[in-house]
mmCIF file with all atom_site columns, C-alpha atoms in Angstrom:
data_model
loop_
_atom_site.group_PDB
_atom_site.id
_atom_site.type_symbol
_atom_site.label_atom_id
_atom_site.label_alt_id
_atom_site.label_comp_id
_atom_site.label_asym_id
_atom_site.label_entity_id
_atom_site.label_seq_id
_atom_site.pdbx_PDB_ins_code
_atom_site.Cartn_x
_atom_site.Cartn_y
_atom_site.Cartn_z
_atom_site.occupancy
_atom_site.B_iso_or_equiv
_atom_site.pdbx_formal_charge
_atom_site.auth_seq_id
_atom_site.auth_comp_id
_atom_site.auth_asym_id
_atom_site.auth_atom_id
_atom_site.pdbx_PDB_model_num
ATOM 1   C CA . MET A 1 1   ? -66.769 -18.928 -84.276  1.00 44.00 ? 103 MET A CA 1
ATOM 2   C CA . SER A 1 2   ? -69.748 -20.347 -86.004  1.00 51.00 ? 104 SER A CA 1
ATOM 3   C CA . GLY A 1 3   ? -69.899 -22.980 -83.296  1.00 59.00 ? 105 GLY A CA 1
ATOM 4   C CA . ARG A 1 4   ? -68.988 -25.640 -85.812  1.00 58.00 ? 106 ARG A CA 1
ATOM 5   C CA . LYS A 1 5   ? -65.302 -26.468 -85.047  1.00 68.00 ? 107 LYS A CA 1
ATOM 6   C CA . GLY A 1 6   ? -65.055 -29.250 -87.650  1.00 68.00 ? 108 GLY A CA 1
ATOM 7   C CA . PRO A 1 7   ? -64.790 -31.803 -88.961  1.00 84.00 ? 109 PRO A CA 1
ATOM 8   C CA . TYR A 1 8   ? -64.068 -29.919 -92.140  1.00 84.00 ? 110 TYR A CA 1
ATOM 9   C CA . GLU A 1 9   ? -64.173 -31.149 -95.700  1.00 87.00 ? 111 GLU A CA 1
ATOM 10  C CA . CYS A 1 10  ? -61.028 -29.225 -96.613  1.00 90.00 ? 112 CYS A CA 1
ATOM 11  C CA . GLY A 1 11  ? -58.886 -26.235 -95.660  1.00 88.00 ? 113 GLY A CA 1
ATOM 12  C CA . LEU A 1 12  ? -61.175 -23.838 -97.489  1.00 88.00 ? 114 LEU A CA 1
ATOM 13  C CA . ASP A 1 13  ? -64.126 -25.120 -95.467  1.00 88.00 ? 115 ASP A CA 1
ATOM 14  C CA . ALA A 1 14  ? -62.204 -24.411 -92.232  1.00 88.00 ? 116 ALA A CA 1
ATOM 15  C CA . ALA A 1 15  ? -61.163 -20.929 -93.413  1.00 89.00 ? 117 ALA A CA 1
ATOM 16  C CA . VAL A 1 16  ? -64.706 -19.981 -94.401  1.00 90.00 ? 118 VAL A CA 1
ATOM 17  C CA . ASP A 1 17  ? -65.907 -21.111 -90.965  1.00 90.00 ? 119 ASP A CA 1
ATOM 18  C CA . VAL A 1 18  ? -63.482 -18.631 -89.368  1.00 91.00 ? 120 VAL A CA 1
ATOM 19  C CA . ILE A 1 19  ? -64.167 -15.651 -91.661  1.00 92.00 ? 121 ILE A CA 1
ATOM 20  C CA . GLY A 1 20  ? -67.842 -16.323 -92.330  1.00 90.00 ? 122 GLY A CA 1
ATOM 21  C CA . GLY A 1 21  ? -70.201 -13.427 -91.853  1.00 86.00 ? 123 GLY A CA 1
ATOM 22  C CA . LYS A 1 22  ? -70.633 -10.004 -93.331  1.00 87.00 ? 124 LYS A CA 1
ATOM 23  C CA . TRP A 1 23  ? -68.079 -8.091  -91.255  1.00 94.00 ? 125 TRP A CA 1
ATOM 24  C CA . LYS A 1 24  ? -65.143 -10.306 -90.296  1.00 95.00 ? 126 LYS A CA 1
ATOM 25  C CA . VAL A 1 25  ? -63.097 -9.764  -93.436  1.00 93.00 ? 127 VAL A CA 1
ATOM 26  C CA . LEU A 1 26  ? -63.585 -5.989  -93.222  1.00 93.00 ? 128 LEU A CA 1
ATOM 27  C CA . LEU A 1 27  ? -62.561 -6.076  -89.552  1.00 95.00 ? 129 LEU A CA 1
ATOM 28  C CA . LEU A 1 28  ? -59.399 -7.946  -90.537  1.00 94.00 ? 130 LEU A CA 1
ATOM 29  C CA . TRP A 1 29  ? -58.539 -5.266  -93.105  1.00 90.00 ? 131 TRP A CA 1
ATOM 30  C CA . ALA A 1 30  ? -59.125 -2.489  -90.571  1.00 92.00 ? 132 ALA A CA 1
ATOM 31  C CA . LEU A 1 31  ? -56.959 -4.226  -87.964  1.00 95.00 ? 133 LEU A CA 1
ATOM 32  C CA . ALA A 1 32  ? -54.195 -4.744  -90.529  1.00 91.00 ? 134 ALA A CA 1
ATOM 33  C CA . GLN A 1 33  ? -53.588 -0.992  -90.284  1.00 90.00 ? 135 GLN A CA 1
ATOM 34  C CA . GLY A 1 34  ? -52.629 -1.327  -86.620  1.00 93.00 ? 136 GLY A CA 1
ATOM 35  C CA . PRO A 1 35  ? -54.207 -1.506  -83.170  1.00 96.00 ? 137 PRO A CA 1
ATOM 36  C CA . ARG A 1 36  ? -57.783 -0.265  -83.008  1.00 96.00 ? 138 ARG A CA 1
ATOM 37  C CA . ARG A 1 37  ? -60.158 0.561   -80.209  1.00 96.00 ? 139 ARG A CA 1
ATOM 38  C CA . PHE A 1 38  ? -63.811 -0.409  -80.402  1.00 96.00 ? 140 PHE A CA 1
ATOM 39  C CA . GLY A 1 39  ? -64.928 3.133   -81.259  1.00 94.00 ? 141 GLY A CA 1
ATOM 40  C CA . GLN A 1 40  ? -62.357 3.410   -84.040  1.00 95.00 ? 142 GLN A CA 1
ATOM 41  C CA . LEU A 1 41  ? -63.658 0.221   -85.619  1.00 96.00 ? 143 LEU A CA 1
ATOM 42  C CA . ARG A 1 42  ? -67.221 1.558   -85.380  1.00 94.00 ? 144 ARG A CA 1
ATOM 43  C CA . ARG A 1 43  ? -66.175 4.727   -87.227  1.00 93.00 ? 145 ARG A CA 1
ATOM 44  C CA . GLU A 1 44  ? -64.306 2.770   -89.895  1.00 92.00 ? 146 GLU A CA 1
ATOM 45  C CA . LEU A 1 45  ? -67.270 0.443   -90.453  1.00 92.00 ? 147 LEU A CA 1
ATOM 46  C CA . PRO A 1 46  ? -70.241 2.755   -89.849  1.00 90.00 ? 148 PRO A CA 1
ATOM 47  C CA . ARG A 1 47  ? -72.911 0.276   -90.958  1.00 92.00 ? 149 ARG A CA 1
ATOM 48  C CA . ILE A 1 48  ? -72.047 -2.358  -88.328  1.00 94.00 ? 150 ILE A CA 1
ATOM 49  C CA . SER A 1 49  ? -74.060 -2.267  -85.105  1.00 95.00 ? 151 SER A CA 1
ATOM 50  C CA . GLU A 1 50  ? -72.301 -2.241  -81.731  1.00 95.00 ? 152 GLU A CA 1
ATOM 51  C CA . LYS A 1 51  ? -73.798 -5.623  -80.879  1.00 96.00 ? 153 LYS A CA 1
ATOM 52  C CA . VAL A 1 52  ? -72.600 -7.268  -84.084  1.00 96.00 ? 154 VAL A CA 1
ATOM 53  C CA . LEU A 1 53  ? -69.157 -5.654  -83.830  1.00 97.00 ? 155 LEU A CA 1
ATOM 54  C CA . ALA A 1 54  ? -68.730 -6.975  -80.285  1.00 96.00 ? 156 ALA A CA 1
ATOM 55  C CA . GLN A 1 55  ? -69.890 -10.442 -81.354  1.00 96.00 ? 157 GLN A CA 1
ATOM 56  C CA . GLN A 1 56  ? -67.608 -10.580 -84.394  1.00 96.00 ? 158 GLN A CA 1
ATOM 57  C CA . LEU A 1 57  ? -64.605 -9.432  -82.347  1.00 97.00 ? 159 LEU A CA 1
ATOM 58  C CA . ARG A 1 58  ? -65.339 -12.083 -79.680  1.00 96.00 ? 160 ARG A CA 1
ATOM 59  C CA . GLU A 1 59  ? -65.516 -14.790 -82.347  1.00 95.00 ? 161 GLU A CA 1
ATOM 60  C CA . LEU A 1 60  ? -62.281 -13.661 -84.004  1.00 96.00 ? 162 LEU A CA 1
ATOM 61  C CA . GLU A 1 61  ? -60.604 -13.592 -80.590  1.00 96.00 ? 163 GLU A CA 1
ATOM 62  C CA . ALA A 1 62  ? -61.882 -17.100 -79.756  1.00 94.00 ? 164 ALA A CA 1
ATOM 63  C CA . ASP A 1 63  ? -60.477 -18.354 -83.070  1.00 93.00 ? 165 ASP A CA 1
ATOM 64  C CA . GLY A 1 64  ? -57.047 -16.861 -82.323  1.00 95.00 ? 166 GLY A CA 1
ATOM 65  C CA . ILE A 1 65  ? -57.271 -14.289 -85.128  1.00 96.00 ? 167 ILE A CA 1
ATOM 66  C CA . VAL A 1 66  ? -57.575 -11.159 -82.969  1.00 97.00 ? 168 VAL A CA 1
ATOM 67  C CA . HIS A 1 67  ? -55.917 -10.279 -79.661  1.00 98.00 ? 169 HIS A CA 1
ATOM 68  C CA . ARG A 1 68  ? -57.851 -8.149  -77.169  1.00 97.00 ? 170 ARG A CA 1
ATOM 69  C CA . GLU A 1 69  ? -55.714 -6.185  -74.720  1.00 95.00 ? 171 GLU A CA 1
ATOM 70  C CA . VAL A 1 70  ? -57.271 -4.516  -71.692  1.00 94.00 ? 172 VAL A CA 1
ATOM 71  C CA . PHE A 1 71  ? -55.161 -1.716  -70.216  1.00 93.00 ? 173 PHE A CA 1
ATOM 72  C CA . ASP A 1 72  ? -55.269 -1.149  -66.453  1.00 91.00 ? 174 ASP A CA 1
ATOM 73  C CA . GLN A 1 73  ? -56.263 2.508   -66.465  1.00 91.00 ? 175 GLN A CA 1
ATOM 74  C CA . VAL A 1 74  ? -59.186 4.836   -65.881  1.00 90.00 ? 176 VAL A CA 1
ATOM 75  C CA . PRO A 1 75  ? -61.130 5.260   -68.053  1.00 88.00 ? 177 PRO A CA 1
ATOM 76  C CA . PRO A 1 76  ? -60.832 1.662   -69.300  1.00 88.00 ? 178 PRO A CA 1
ATOM 77  C CA . LYS A 1 77  ? -58.956 1.179   -72.548  1.00 93.00 ? 179 LYS A CA 1
ATOM 78  C CA . VAL A 1 78  ? -59.200 -1.897  -74.773  1.00 94.00 ? 180 VAL A CA 1
ATOM 79  C CA . GLU A 1 79  ? -57.295 -2.377  -78.029  1.00 97.00 ? 181 GLU A CA 1
ATOM 80  C CA . TYR A 1 80  ? -57.675 -5.025  -80.681  1.00 97.00 ? 182 TYR A CA 1
ATOM 81  C CA . THR A 1 81  ? -54.781 -6.244  -82.822  1.00 97.00 ? 183 THR A CA 1
ATOM 82  C CA . LEU A 1 82  ? -54.216 -9.062  -85.256  1.00 96.00 ? 184 LEU A CA 1
ATOM 83  C CA . THR A 1 83  ? -52.349 -12.107 -84.017  1.00 96.00 ? 185 THR A CA 1
ATOM 84  C CA . GLY A 1 84  ? -49.758 -13.760 -86.240  1.00 96.00 ? 186 GLY A CA 1
ATOM 85  C CA . LEU A 1 85  ? -52.504 -16.090 -87.407  1.00 95.00 ? 187 LEU A CA 1
ATOM 86  C CA . GLY A 1 86  ? -54.719 -13.090 -88.188  1.00 95.00 ? 188 GLY A CA 1
ATOM 87  C CA . ALA A 1 87  ? -51.958 -11.383 -90.173  1.00 94.00 ? 189 ALA A CA 1
ATOM 88  C CA . SER A 1 88  ? -51.404 -14.563 -92.196  1.00 94.00 ? 190 SER A CA 1
ATOM 89  C CA . LEU A 1 89  ? -55.144 -14.768 -92.845  1.00 94.00 ? 191 LEU A CA 1
ATOM 90  C CA . ASN A 1 90  ? -55.085 -11.183 -94.129  1.00 89.00 ? 192 ASN A CA 1
ATOM 91  C CA . ASP A 1 91  ? -52.231 -12.137 -96.464  1.00 90.00 ? 193 ASP A CA 1
ATOM 92  C CA . ALA A 1 92  ? -54.369 -14.984 -97.778  1.00 91.00 ? 194 ALA A CA 1
ATOM 93  C CA . LEU A 1 93  ? -57.333 -12.625 -98.293  1.00 90.00 ? 195 LEU A CA 1
ATOM 94  C CA . ALA A 1 94  ? -55.348 -10.019 -100.277 1.00 87.00 ? 196 ALA A CA 1
ATOM 95  C CA . PRO A 1 95  ? -55.782 -11.845 -103.612 1.00 88.00 ? 197 PRO A CA 1
ATOM 96  C CA . LEU A 1 96  ? -59.518 -12.092 -102.940 1.00 87.00 ? 198 LEU A CA 1
ATOM 97  C CA . GLY A 1 97  ? -59.659 -8.315  -102.450 1.00 83.00 ? 199 GLY A CA 1
ATOM 98  C CA . ASP A 1 98  ? -57.725 -7.798  -105.681 1.00 83.00 ? 200 ASP A CA 1
ATOM 99  C CA . TRP A 1 99  ? -60.146 -10.088 -107.496 1.00 84.00 ? 201 TRP A CA 1
ATOM 100 C CA . GLY A 1 100 ? -63.115 -8.143  -106.150 1.00 82.00 ? 202 GLY A CA 1
ATOM 101 C CA . ALA A 1 101 ? -61.610 -4.796  -107.168 1.00 80.00 ? 203 ALA A CA 1
ATOM 102 C CA . ARG A 1 102 ? -61.003 -6.092  -110.693 1.00 80.00 ? 204 ARG A CA 1
ATOM 103 C CA . THR A 1 103 ? -64.314 -7.829  -111.276 1.00 81.00 ? 205 THR A CA 1
ATOM 104 C CA . TRP A 1 104 ? -67.158 -6.289  -109.245 1.00 76.00 ? 206 TRP A CA 1
ATOM 105 C CA . PRO A 1 105 ? -67.891 -3.484  -111.748 1.00 71.00 ? 207 PRO A CA 1
ATOM 106 C CA . THR A 1 106 ? -68.624 -6.073  -114.430 1.00 73.00 ? 208 THR A CA 1
ATOM 107 C CA . TRP A 1 107 ? -71.181 -8.127  -112.530 1.00 68.00 ? 209 TRP A CA 1
ATOM 108 C CA . ARG A 1 108 ? -72.621 -5.738  -109.948 1.00 66.00 ? 210 ARG A CA 1
ATOM 109 C CA . PRO A 1 109 ? -72.382 -2.059  -110.791 1.00 59.00 ? 211 PRO A CA 1
ATOM 110 C CA . PRO A 1 110 ? -71.762 0.108   -107.738 1.00 51.00 ? 212 PRO A CA 1
ATOM 111 C CA . THR A 1 111 ? -74.627 2.203   -106.513 1.00 47.00 ? 213 THR A CA 1
ATOM 112 C CA . ARG A 1 112 ? -73.182 4.335   -103.716 1.00 38.00 ? 214 ARG A CA 1
ATOM 113 C CA . SER A 1 113 ? -70.716 4.588   -100.893 1.00 37.00 ? 215 SER A CA 1
ATOM 114 C CA . ALA A 1 114 ? -71.182 1.120   -99.447  1.00 38.00 ? 216 ALA A CA 1
ATOM 115 C CA . ILE A 1 115 ? -67.883 0.100   -100.998 1.00 39.00 ? 217 ILE A CA 1
ATOM 116 C CA . ARG A 1 116 ? -64.702 1.159   -99.232  1.00 42.00 ? 218 ARG A CA 1
ATOM 117 C CA . THR A 1 117 ? -62.381 2.682   -101.790 1.00 39.00 ? 219 THR A CA 1
ATOM 118 C CA . PRO A 1 118 ? -59.110 4.551   -101.767 1.00 38.00 ? 220 PRO A CA 1
ATOM 119 C CA . CYS A 1 119 ? -59.050 8.331   -101.492 1.00 44.00 ? 221 CYS A CA 1
ATOM 120 C CA . ASP A 1 120 ? -56.688 8.265   -104.425 1.00 46.00 ? 222 ASP A CA 1
ATOM 121 C CA . GLN A 1 121 ? -59.178 7.906   -107.277 1.00 46.00 ? 223 GLN A CA 1
ATOM 122 C CA . ASP A 1 122 ? -56.354 7.539   -109.815 1.00 50.00 ? 224 ASP A CA 1
ATOM 123 C CA . ALA A 1 123 ? -54.994 4.553   -107.885 1.00 46.00 ? 225 ALA A CA 1
ATOM 124 C CA . ALA A 1 124 ? -58.478 3.065   -107.751 1.00 44.00 ? 226 ALA A CA 1
ATOM 125 C CA . ARG A 1 125 ? -59.004 3.407   -111.481 1.00 46.00 ? 227 ARG A CA 1
ATOM 126 C CA . SER A 1 126 ? -55.625 1.830   -112.190 1.00 49.00 ? 228 SER A CA 1
ATOM 127 C CA . GLY A 1 127 ? -56.667 -1.230  -110.186 1.00 46.00 ? 229 GLY A CA 1
ATOM 128 C CA . ARG A 1 128 ? -54.051 -0.872  -107.451 1.00 42.00 ? 230 ARG A CA 1
ATOM 129 C CA . SER A 1 129 ? -55.257 -2.142  -104.088 1.00 40.00 ? 231 SER A CA 1
ATOM 130 C CA . VAL A 1 130 ? -54.760 0.905   -101.923 1.00 39.00 ? 232 VAL A CA 1
ATOM 131 C CA . ILE A 1 131 ? -57.022 0.601   -98.910  1.00 41.00 ? 233 ILE A CA 1
ATOM 132 C CA . ARG A 1 132 ? -55.956 3.617   -96.859  1.00 41.00 ? 234 ARG A CA 1
ATOM 133 C CA . THR A 1 133 ? -54.161 6.824   -97.659  1.00 36.00 ? 235 THR A CA 1
ATOM 134 C CA . PRO A 1 134 ? -53.102 9.869   -95.636  1.00 41.00 ? 236 PRO A CA 1
ATOM 135 C CA . CYS A 1 135 ? -56.199 11.895  -94.972  1.00 44.00 ? 237 CYS A CA 1
ATOM 136 C CA . ASP A 1 136 ? -56.795 14.928  -97.151  1.00 44.00 ? 238 ASP A CA 1
ATOM 137 C CA . PRO A 1 137 ? -60.021 16.816  -96.330  1.00 45.00 ? 239 PRO A CA 1
ATOM 138 C CA . GLY A 1 138 ? -60.592 17.594  -99.983  1.00 45.00 ? 240 GLY A CA 1
ATOM 139 C CA . ARG A 1 139 ? -60.389 14.014  -101.189 1.00 42.00 ? 241 ARG A CA 1
ATOM 140 C CA . ASP A 1 140 ? -61.791 11.798  -98.459  1.00 40.00 ? 242 ASP A CA 1
ATOM 141 C CA . GLY A 1 141 ? -65.337 11.898  -99.853  1.00 44.00 ? 243 GLY A CA 1
ATOM 142 C CA . ARG A 1 142 ? -66.677 13.538  -96.688  1.00 44.00 ? 244 ARG A CA 1
ATOM 143 C CA . GLY A 1 143 ? -64.582 16.708  -96.464  1.00 44.00 ? 245 GLY A CA 1
ATOM 144 C CA . GLN A 1 144 ? -63.187 15.874  -93.036  1.00 45.00 ? 246 GLN A CA 1
ATOM 145 C CA . CYS A 1 145 ? -60.190 14.338  -91.291  1.00 44.00 ? 247 CYS A CA 1
ATOM 146 C CA . PRO A 1 146 ? -59.985 13.012  -87.742  1.00 45.00 ? 248 PRO A CA 1
ATOM 147 C CA . SER A 1 147 ? -56.704 14.874  -87.222  1.00 44.00 ? 249 SER A CA 1
ATOM 148 C CA . ALA A 1 148 ? -54.096 16.498  -89.408  1.00 41.00 ? 250 ALA A CA 1
ATOM 149 C CA . GLY A 1 149 ? -51.655 14.043  -90.921  1.00 42.00 ? 251 GLY A CA 1
ATOM 150 C CA . SER A 1 150 ? -53.564 10.992  -89.725  1.00 39.00 ? 252 SER A CA 1
ATOM 151 C CA . VAL A 1 151 ? -54.583 8.048   -91.828  1.00 38.00 ? 253 VAL A CA 1
ATOM 152 C CA . ALA A 1 152 ? -58.306 7.679   -92.349  1.00 37.00 ? 254 ALA A CA 1
ATOM 153 C CA . PRO A 1 153 ? -60.535 5.295   -94.270  1.00 40.00 ? 255 PRO A CA 1
ATOM 154 C CA . CYS A 1 154 ? -62.055 6.730   -97.395  1.00 42.00 ? 256 CYS A CA 1
ATOM 155 C CA . TRP A 1 155 ? -65.448 6.131   -98.852  1.00 37.00 ? 257 TRP A CA 1
ATOM 156 C CA . THR A 1 156 ? -66.575 7.330   -102.221 1.00 35.00 ? 258 THR A CA 1
ATOM 157 C CA . ALA A 1 157 ? -69.901 9.096   -102.519 1.00 33.00 ? 259 ALA A CA 1
ATOM 158 C CA . GLN A 1 158 ? -69.925 8.614   -106.265 1.00 34.00 ? 260 GLN A CA 1
ATOM 159 C CA . PRO A 1 159 ? -69.746 5.273   -108.053 1.00 37.00 ? 261 PRO A CA 1
ATOM 160 C CA . PHE A 1 160 ? -66.948 4.649   -110.480 1.00 38.00 ? 262 PHE A CA 1
ATOM 161 C CA . PRO A 1 161 ? -67.970 4.296   -114.111 1.00 40.00 ? 263 PRO A CA 1
ATOM 162 C CA . SER A 1 162 ? -68.519 0.658   -115.026 1.00 42.00 ? 264 SER A CA 1
ATOM 163 C CA . GLY A 1 163 ? -65.225 -1.030  -115.804 1.00 41.00 ? 265 GLY A CA 1
ATOM 164 C CA . SER A 1 164 ? -63.081 1.852   -114.528 1.00 36.00 ? 266 SER A CA 1
ATOM 165 C CA . LEU A 1 165 ? -61.293 -0.310  -111.945 1.00 39.00 ? 267 LEU A CA 1
ATOM 166 C CA . LYS A 1 166 ? -59.958 -2.720  -114.534 1.00 35.00 ? 268 LYS A CA 1
#
C-alpha cells in the first residue's frame, strides 16, 4: 500500500495505487505461475533487494492481492500465492504486457538482459506473450536449469533487433 487508501479520482487511480512501484507488477507475473517462496522470487527477480521484496510482498498482502501462508514445520516454510483479486489484477495487466512487448523496441531500444523475455526466441519475435517455458539449458540465456523438466524464467543476454517483436 502506498498509504493513500483513497479517495480516488477513478478506478485507474485506485489500481495504480495498488500496483505502483517498480516491482509489484513483476511479482504478480511471477506469482501467476504458482506458489512461490521468498527465495524463488529473489531468483526470478535478481535485481530486487531482499528488503524491497519483503516490503512489496507485505503491501500486496495488505491490499488483498497476495496470500502469505506460513507452514508449521522446521525449518520454517512460507509460500506466497495470488488471491482471486490478484489473479483478476493479472488478467487486467495482460493487455499492458502485450502493449509493452509490441511497442518498447520502437521507443526505447533494449540494451541488455534487464527485460524478461521468453526462452523461445521465435515466439518472442512473433509477438506472442510467452513469459515462461520449460527450461532448456541451451536456450535459457544462462546455460543452466534449476532442475530437469522444471519451468524457469528466461532472460536474454542479447537484445532483439529493433522492431523484431512486432
